[in-house]
Amino acid sequence: MDVGGNVDVWPGGLGIPARLVARPVTSTFPPPVYLWGHVGNREFHTGTCEYGRRIKNPARFPTWMRAVELGYNGCLYCQSEYDVAAVGQLLVDVAGAVSSVPEVTARLVSEVRRFGVIVRPPVERLDGRFGRQESTGSRVYRSAPLVPGTWEVIVTHQDWTVSMTVEVGRAWRSEGTWHGTATMVRAEVGSPEVGSETVPPRM
C-alpha cells in the first residue's frame, strides 16, 4: 500500500489517501527447508532425496522431531539415523451386508518414544478399499504402516459401534519378503462381539 497526498480532517477522523500496488515480494532470508513425508508409506525424506522427489503431494515437516511425533519413519537412504525397521499393520474385517460403508478408525493409546520423542500420531482412518467379498458382504480394511503399540480400534455404522484395544503386531522387510505379524480385528455389523488374531502381514 502506498500512502501519500493531502490529509483530510473530518469530524469523524482523518482521511489519508492510499492506493494498493502490486510489487514482487523480496526477502533476504532463504526459503524454509522442509522434510517431505509420504502419507501412504509414512516415511519422511529430505527434499533432495531421489525417493522424496517422487512424492506428488507430500506432507511437510519443519524438523525430524515433528515427523517422528506424527508417527513417520525415516527414509533408509536419506534419514537413516531415524529409520526404524519394524512397522505395525492393522487389518479390520467387518462382516455383514450394509447399504453404506462402515467407518473404521484407530487411535494409539500406549506411550511410545522414538529417539527421545513421544509419538502422537493423529487418529488413523483405515482404508476400506483393500478387499471385499460380495457374497458375504465382508469388507477388509487396511491401515497405513503404524507405530507398533497398543491401539484402540472403533468400528461404526449408523447407530452401531464396537471398539477393541489391541496390540498391533510388528513386521519388517528382509531380502524382499515381509516377516513378522499383523493384527486382524473381526467384527460384524449389528453384533456386540469383536475379536482379534495375528495374521501374516499384507504390506
PDB file of C-alpha atoms in Angstrom:
ATOM      1  CA  MET A   1       0.000   0.000   0.000  1.00  0.00           C
ATOM      2  CA  ASP A   2       1.321   3.432  -0.976  1.00  0.00           C
ATOM      3  CA  VAL A   3       0.284   6.274   1.290  1.00  0.00           C
ATOM      4  CA  GLY A   4       0.664   9.907   0.170  1.00  0.00           C
ATOM      5  CA  GLY A   5      -1.105  13.172  -0.657  1.00  0.00           C
ATOM      6  CA  ASN A   6      -3.065  15.674   1.384  1.00  0.00           C
ATOM      7  CA  VAL A   7      -4.630  14.524   4.659  1.00  0.00           C
ATOM      8  CA  ASP A   8      -8.289  15.478   5.118  1.00  0.00           C
ATOM      9  CA  VAL A   9      -9.624  16.273   8.577  1.00  0.00           C
ATOM     10  CA  TRP A  10     -13.248  15.209   9.136  1.00  0.00           C
ATOM     11  CA  PRO A  11     -15.467  15.395  12.228  1.00  0.00           C
ATOM     12  CA  GLY A  12     -15.224  11.621  12.478  1.00  0.00           C
ATOM     13  CA  GLY A  13     -11.451  11.300  11.926  1.00  0.00           C
ATOM     14  CA  LEU A  14      -8.733  11.691   9.343  1.00  0.00           C
ATOM     15  CA  GLY A  15      -8.824  10.848   5.667  1.00  0.00           C
ATOM     16  CA  ILE A  16      -5.463   9.543   4.450  1.00  0.00           C
ATOM     17  CA  PRO A  17      -5.043   8.952   0.690  1.00  0.00           C
ATOM     18  CA  ALA A  18      -3.734   5.475  -0.112  1.00  0.00           C
ATOM     19  CA  ARG A  19      -3.665   3.086  -3.022  1.00  0.00           C
ATOM     20  CA  LEU A  20      -2.913  -0.630  -3.397  1.00  0.00           C
ATOM     21  CA  VAL A  21       0.004  -1.548  -5.594  1.00  0.00           C
ATOM     22  CA  ALA A  22       1.336  -4.931  -6.669  1.00  0.00           C
ATOM     23  CA  ARG A  23       5.064  -5.435  -6.198  1.00  0.00           C
ATOM     24  CA  PRO A  24       7.097  -8.647  -6.060  1.00  0.00           C
ATOM     25  CA  VAL A  25       7.976  -9.596  -2.509  1.00  0.00           C
ATOM     26  CA  THR A  26      11.704  -9.720  -1.994  1.00  0.00           C
ATOM     27  CA  SER A  27      13.408 -11.218   1.010  1.00  0.00           C
ATOM     28  CA  THR A  28      16.999 -11.704   2.062  1.00  0.00           C
ATOM     29  CA  PHE A  29      16.017 -14.773   4.096  1.00  0.00           C
ATOM     30  CA  PRO A  30      16.334 -18.199   2.425  1.00  0.00           C
ATOM     31  CA  PRO A  31      13.066 -20.140   1.980  1.00  0.00           C
ATOM     32  CA  PRO A  32      12.353 -22.673   4.738  1.00  0.00           C
ATOM     33  CA  VAL A  33      13.638 -26.196   4.175  1.00  0.00           C
ATOM     34  CA  TYR A  34      11.058 -28.893   4.901  1.00  0.00           C
ATOM     35  CA  LEU A  35      11.286 -32.639   5.190  1.00  0.00           C
ATOM     36  CA  TRP A  36       8.876 -34.421   2.875  1.00  0.00           C
ATOM     37  CA  GLY A  37       6.584 -37.167   4.139  1.00  0.00           C
ATOM     38  CA  HIS A  38       4.742 -39.810   2.130  1.00  0.00           C
ATOM     39  CA  VAL A  39       1.261 -40.196   3.621  1.00  0.00           C
ATOM     40  CA  GLY A  40       0.915 -43.700   2.167  1.00  0.00           C
ATOM     41  CA  ASN A  41       4.020 -45.437   3.495  1.00  0.00           C
ATOM     42  CA  ARG A  42       4.650 -42.984   6.384  1.00  0.00           C
ATOM     43  CA  GLU A  43       8.292 -42.298   5.566  1.00  0.00           C
ATOM     44  CA  PHE A  44       9.941 -38.890   5.562  1.00  0.00           C
ATOM     45  CA  HIS A  45      12.776 -37.672   3.321  1.00  0.00           C
ATOM     46  CA  THR A  46      14.930 -34.683   2.595  1.00  0.00           C
ATOM     47  CA  GLY A  47      13.732 -32.570  -0.318  1.00  0.00           C
ATOM     48  CA  THR A  48      16.743 -33.661  -2.379  1.00  0.00           C
ATOM     49  CA  CYS A  49      16.307 -37.407  -1.793  1.00  0.00           C
ATOM     50  CA  GLU A  50      15.535 -39.261  -5.033  1.00  0.00           C
ATOM     51  CA  TYR A  51      12.639 -41.012  -3.294  1.00  0.00           C
ATOM     52  CA  GLY A  52      11.377 -37.817  -1.669  1.00  0.00           C
ATOM     53  CA  ARG A  53      11.287 -36.025  -5.023  1.00  0.00           C
ATOM     54  CA  ARG A  54       8.843 -38.629  -6.341  1.00  0.00           C
ATOM     55  CA  ILE A  55       6.154 -37.702  -3.789  1.00  0.00           C
ATOM     56  CA  LYS A  56       3.394 -35.782  -5.564  1.00  0.00           C
ATOM     57  CA  ASN A  57       1.591 -34.282  -2.554  1.00  0.00           C
ATOM     58  CA  PRO A  58       3.998 -34.552   0.362  1.00  0.00           C
ATOM     59  CA  ALA A  59       3.293 -33.813   3.989  1.00  0.00           C
ATOM     60  CA  ARG A  60       5.832 -31.210   5.103  1.00  0.00           C
ATOM     61  CA  PHE A  61       7.630 -31.191   8.438  1.00  0.00           C
ATOM     62  CA  PRO A  62       9.850 -28.395   9.770  1.00  0.00           C
ATOM     63  CA  THR A  63      12.002 -30.833  11.783  1.00  0.00           C
ATOM     64  CA  TRP A  64      12.627 -34.550  12.100  1.00  0.00           C
ATOM     65  CA  MET A  65      11.150 -34.349  15.619  1.00  0.00           C
ATOM     66  CA  ARG A  66       7.777 -33.291  14.211  1.00  0.00           C
ATOM     67  CA  ALA A  67       7.833 -36.116  11.643  1.00  0.00           C
ATOM     68  CA  VAL A  68       8.645 -38.685  14.337  1.00  0.00           C
ATOM     69  CA  GLU A  69       5.971 -37.234  16.637  1.00  0.00           C
ATOM     70  CA  LEU A  70       3.347 -37.805  13.940  1.00  0.00           C
ATOM     71  CA  GLY A  71       4.400 -41.438  13.506  1.00  0.00           C
ATOM     72  CA  TYR A  72       6.567 -41.141  10.395  1.00  0.00           C
ATOM     73  CA  ASN A  73       9.667 -43.264   9.875  1.00  0.00           C
ATOM     74  CA  GLY A  74      12.968 -42.010   8.444  1.00  0.00           C
ATOM     75  CA  CYS A  75      13.957 -42.979   4.910  1.00  0.00           C
ATOM     76  CA  LEU A  76      16.572 -45.727   4.920  1.00  0.00           C
ATOM     77  CA  TYR A  77      18.732 -43.733   2.475  1.00  0.00           C
ATOM     78  CA  CYS A  78      18.456 -40.038   3.388  1.00  0.00           C
ATOM     79  CA  GLN A  79      17.246 -40.190   7.022  1.00  0.00           C
ATOM     80  CA  SER A  80      18.809 -43.469   8.099  1.00  0.00           C
ATOM     81  CA  GLU A  81      19.522 -42.214  11.631  1.00  0.00           C
ATOM     82  CA  TYR A  82      15.725 -42.080  12.165  1.00  0.00           C
ATOM     83  CA  ASP A  83      14.852 -45.301  10.339  1.00  0.00           C
ATOM     84  CA  VAL A  84      13.038 -47.975  12.374  1.00  0.00           C
ATOM     85  CA  ALA A  85      12.980 -51.415  10.783  1.00  0.00           C
ATOM     86  CA  ALA A  86       9.725 -52.674  12.363  1.00  0.00           C
ATOM     87  CA  VAL A  87       6.333 -51.247  11.424  1.00  0.00           C
ATOM     88  CA  GLY A  88       2.848 -52.157  12.571  1.00  0.00           C
ATOM     89  CA  GLN A  89      -0.103 -53.145  10.419  1.00  0.00           C
ATOM     90  CA  LEU A  90      -3.737 -53.295  11.445  1.00  0.00           C
ATOM     91  CA  LEU A  91      -6.401 -55.127   9.436  1.00  0.00           C
ATOM     92  CA  VAL A  92     -10.099 -54.981  10.271  1.00  0.00           C
ATOM     93  CA  ASP A  93     -12.615 -57.427   8.773  1.00  0.00           C
ATOM     94  CA  VAL A  94     -16.161 -56.059   9.011  1.00  0.00           C
ATOM     95  CA  ALA A  95     -18.829 -58.627   8.059  1.00  0.00           C
ATOM     96  CA  GLY A  96     -22.477 -58.028   7.284  1.00  0.00           C
ATOM     97  CA  ALA A  97     -24.291 -56.708   4.233  1.00  0.00           C
ATOM     98  CA  VAL A  98     -24.855 -52.961   4.619  1.00  0.00           C
ATOM     99  CA  SER A  99     -26.105 -50.196   2.368  1.00  0.00           C
ATOM    100  CA  SER A 100     -23.272 -47.802   3.257  1.00  0.00           C
ATOM    101  CA  VAL A 101     -19.600 -48.282   4.088  1.00  0.00           C
ATOM    102  CA  PRO A 102     -18.797 -48.626   7.816  1.00  0.00           C
ATOM    103  CA  GLU A 103     -16.153 -46.305   9.260  1.00  0.00           C
ATOM    104  CA  VAL A 104     -13.074 -47.771  10.926  1.00  0.00           C
ATOM    105  CA  THR A 105     -10.651 -45.667  12.963  1.00  0.00           C
ATOM    106  CA  ALA A 106      -7.761 -46.441  15.291  1.00  0.00           C
ATOM    107  CA  ARG A 107      -6.023 -44.374  17.972  1.00  0.00           C
ATOM    108  CA  LEU A 108      -2.651 -45.028  19.609  1.00  0.00           C
ATOM    109  CA  VAL A 109      -3.274 -45.332  23.368  1.00  0.00           C
ATOM    110  CA  SER A 110       0.122 -46.509  24.652  1.00  0.00           C
ATOM    111  CA  GLU A 111       3.082 -44.206  25.209  1.00  0.00           C
ATOM    112  CA  VAL A 112       5.712 -44.822  22.557  1.00  0.00           C
ATOM    113  CA  ARG A 113       9.027 -42.961  22.382  1.00  0.00           C
ATOM    114  CA  ARG A 114      11.306 -42.841  19.374  1.00  0.00           C
ATOM    115  CA  PHE A 115      14.663 -41.065  19.505  1.00  0.00           C
ATOM    116  CA  GLY A 116      13.546 -39.302  22.677  1.00  0.00           C
ATOM    117  CA  VAL A 117      10.308 -38.018  21.102  1.00  0.00           C
ATOM    118  CA  ILE A 118       6.846 -39.056  22.348  1.00  0.00           C
ATOM    119  CA  VAL A 119       4.920 -40.337  19.331  1.00  0.00           C
ATOM    120  CA  ARG A 120       1.441 -38.813  18.983  1.00  0.00           C
ATOM    121  CA  PRO A 121       0.035 -39.754  15.571  1.00  0.00           C
ATOM    122  CA  PRO A 122      -3.407 -38.460  14.575  1.00  0.00           C
ATOM    123  CA  VAL A 123      -6.421 -40.765  14.542  1.00  0.00           C
ATOM    124  CA  GLU A 124      -5.917 -43.320  11.777  1.00  0.00           C
ATOM    125  CA  ARG A 125      -8.757 -43.823   9.293  1.00  0.00           C
ATOM    126  CA  LEU A 126      -8.444 -47.250   7.738  1.00  0.00           C
ATOM    127  CA  ASP A 127      -8.906 -47.746   4.010  1.00  0.00           C
ATOM    128  CA  GLY A 128     -11.883 -49.974   3.187  1.00  0.00           C
ATOM    129  CA  ARG A 129     -10.925 -50.443  -0.464  1.00  0.00           C
ATOM    130  CA  PHE A 130      -8.415 -53.190   0.299  1.00  0.00           C
ATOM    131  CA  GLY A 131     -10.744 -56.128  -0.225  1.00  0.00           C
ATOM    132  CA  ARG A 132     -14.394 -57.090  -0.284  1.00  0.00           C
ATOM    133  CA  GLN A 133     -16.264 -60.360  -0.603  1.00  0.00           C
ATOM    134  CA  GLU A 134     -19.541 -59.572  -2.298  1.00  0.00           C
ATOM    135  CA  SER A 135     -21.163 -62.890  -1.321  1.00  0.00           C
ATOM    136  CA  THR A 136     -20.819 -62.332   2.423  1.00  0.00           C
ATOM    137  CA  GLY A 137     -20.643 -58.560   2.478  1.00  0.00           C
ATOM    138  CA  SER A 138     -17.362 -58.776   4.386  1.00  0.00           C
ATOM    139  CA  ARG A 139     -15.011 -55.843   3.897  1.00  0.00           C
ATOM    140  CA  VAL A 140     -11.342 -55.829   4.941  1.00  0.00           C
ATOM    141  CA  TYR A 141      -9.842 -52.511   5.990  1.00  0.00           C
ATOM    142  CA  ARG A 142      -6.093 -51.948   5.998  1.00  0.00           C
ATOM    143  CA  SER A 143      -4.056 -49.307   7.795  1.00  0.00           C
ATOM    144  CA  ALA A 144      -1.035 -47.487   6.506  1.00  0.00           C
ATOM    145  CA  PRO A 145       2.169 -48.562   8.315  1.00  0.00           C
ATOM    146  CA  LEU A 146       1.627 -47.802  12.009  1.00  0.00           C
ATOM    147  CA  VAL A 147       3.819 -47.330  15.036  1.00  0.00           C
ATOM    148  CA  PRO A 148       3.735 -50.713  16.836  1.00  0.00           C
ATOM    149  CA  GLY A 149       1.950 -50.345  20.159  1.00  0.00           C
ATOM    150  CA  THR A 150      -1.487 -50.507  21.753  1.00  0.00           C
ATOM    151  CA  TRP A 151      -4.256 -49.109  19.572  1.00  0.00           C
ATOM    152  CA  GLU A 152      -7.972 -48.644  20.208  1.00  0.00           C
ATOM    153  CA  VAL A 153      -9.995 -49.722  17.163  1.00  0.00           C
ATOM    154  CA  ILE A 154     -13.501 -48.299  16.648  1.00  0.00           C
ATOM    155  CA  VAL A 155     -15.930 -49.601  14.008  1.00  0.00           C
ATOM    156  CA  THR A 156     -19.076 -47.560  13.352  1.00  0.00           C
ATOM    157  CA  HIS A 157     -22.054 -47.987  11.052  1.00  0.00           C
ATOM    158  CA  GLN A 158     -25.025 -45.661  11.587  1.00  0.00           C
ATOM    159  CA  ASP A 159     -26.091 -46.182  15.236  1.00  0.00           C
ATOM    160  CA  TRP A 160     -23.957 -49.312  15.780  1.00  0.00           C
ATOM    161  CA  THR A 161     -20.441 -49.034  17.269  1.00  0.00           C
ATOM    162  CA  VAL A 162     -17.960 -51.536  18.671  1.00  0.00           C
ATOM    163  CA  SER A 163     -14.451 -50.956  19.941  1.00  0.00           C
ATOM    164  CA  MET A 164     -11.479 -53.054  20.996  1.00  0.00           C
ATOM    165  CA  THR A 165      -7.993 -52.341  22.294  1.00  0.00           C
ATOM    166  CA  VAL A 166      -5.301 -54.472  20.627  1.00  0.00           C
ATOM    167  CA  GLU A 167      -1.551 -54.793  20.377  1.00  0.00           C
ATOM    168  CA  VAL A 168      -0.533 -54.075  16.798  1.00  0.00           C
ATOM    169  CA  GLY A 169       1.987 -56.640  15.602  1.00  0.00           C
ATOM    170  CA  ARG A 170       5.439 -55.898  14.209  1.00  0.00           C
ATOM    171  CA  ALA A 171       6.520 -56.614  10.642  1.00  0.00           C
ATOM    172  CA  TRP A 172       9.805 -55.992   8.846  1.00  0.00           C
ATOM    173  CA  ARG A 173      11.160 -56.471   5.347  1.00  0.00           C
ATOM    174  CA  SER A 174      14.196 -58.651   4.696  1.00  0.00           C
ATOM    175  CA  GLU A 175      15.534 -59.899   1.365  1.00  0.00           C
ATOM    176  CA  GLY A 176      12.410 -58.741  -0.446  1.00  0.00           C
ATOM    177  CA  THR A 177       9.990 -60.538   1.891  1.00  0.00           C
ATOM    178  CA  TRP A 178       7.854 -59.310   4.778  1.00  0.00           C
ATOM    179  CA  HIS A 179       8.273 -61.120   8.095  1.00  0.00           C
ATOM    180  CA  GLY A 180       6.512 -60.851  11.450  1.00  0.00           C
ATOM    181  CA  THR A 181       2.800 -60.429  12.062  1.00  0.00           C
ATOM    182  CA  ALA A 182      -0.102 -58.070  11.514  1.00  0.00           C
ATOM    183  CA  THR A 183      -3.120 -57.715  13.795  1.00  0.00           C
ATOM    184  CA  MET A 184      -6.574 -58.601  12.454  1.00  0.00           C
ATOM    185  CA  VAL A 185      -9.729 -57.369  14.198  1.00  0.00           C
ATOM    186  CA  ARG A 186     -13.007 -59.043  13.259  1.00  0.00           C
ATOM    187  CA  ALA A 187     -16.474 -57.558  13.762  1.00  0.00           C
ATOM    188  CA  GLU A 188     -19.949 -57.985  12.318  1.00  0.00           C
ATOM    189  CA  VAL A 189     -22.324 -55.081  11.855  1.00  0.00           C
ATOM    190  CA  GLY A 190     -25.067 -55.214  14.483  1.00  0.00           C
ATOM    191  CA  SER A 191     -23.239 -57.623  16.791  1.00  0.00           C
ATOM    192  CA  PRO A 192     -21.572 -56.575  20.069  1.00  0.00           C
ATOM    193  CA  GLU A 193     -18.933 -59.279  19.635  1.00  0.00           C
ATOM    194  CA  VAL A 194     -15.472 -58.293  18.413  1.00  0.00           C
ATOM    195  CA  GLY A 195     -12.281 -60.374  18.331  1.00  0.00           C
ATOM    196  CA  SER A 196      -8.691 -60.227  17.188  1.00  0.00           C
ATOM    197  CA  GLU A 197      -5.908 -62.531  15.984  1.00  0.00           C
ATOM    198  CA  THR A 198      -2.435 -62.325  14.476  1.00  0.00           C
ATOM    199  CA  VAL A 199      -2.072 -62.905  10.730  1.00  0.00           C
ATOM    200  CA  PRO A 200       0.746 -62.628   8.184  1.00  0.00           C
ATOM    201  CA  PRO A 201       1.463 -59.008   7.139  1.00  0.00           C
ATOM    202  CA  ARG A 202      -0.156 -57.736   3.946  1.00  0.00           C
ATOM    203  CA  MET A 203       2.002 -54.765   3.071  1.00  0.00           C
TER     204      MET A 203
END
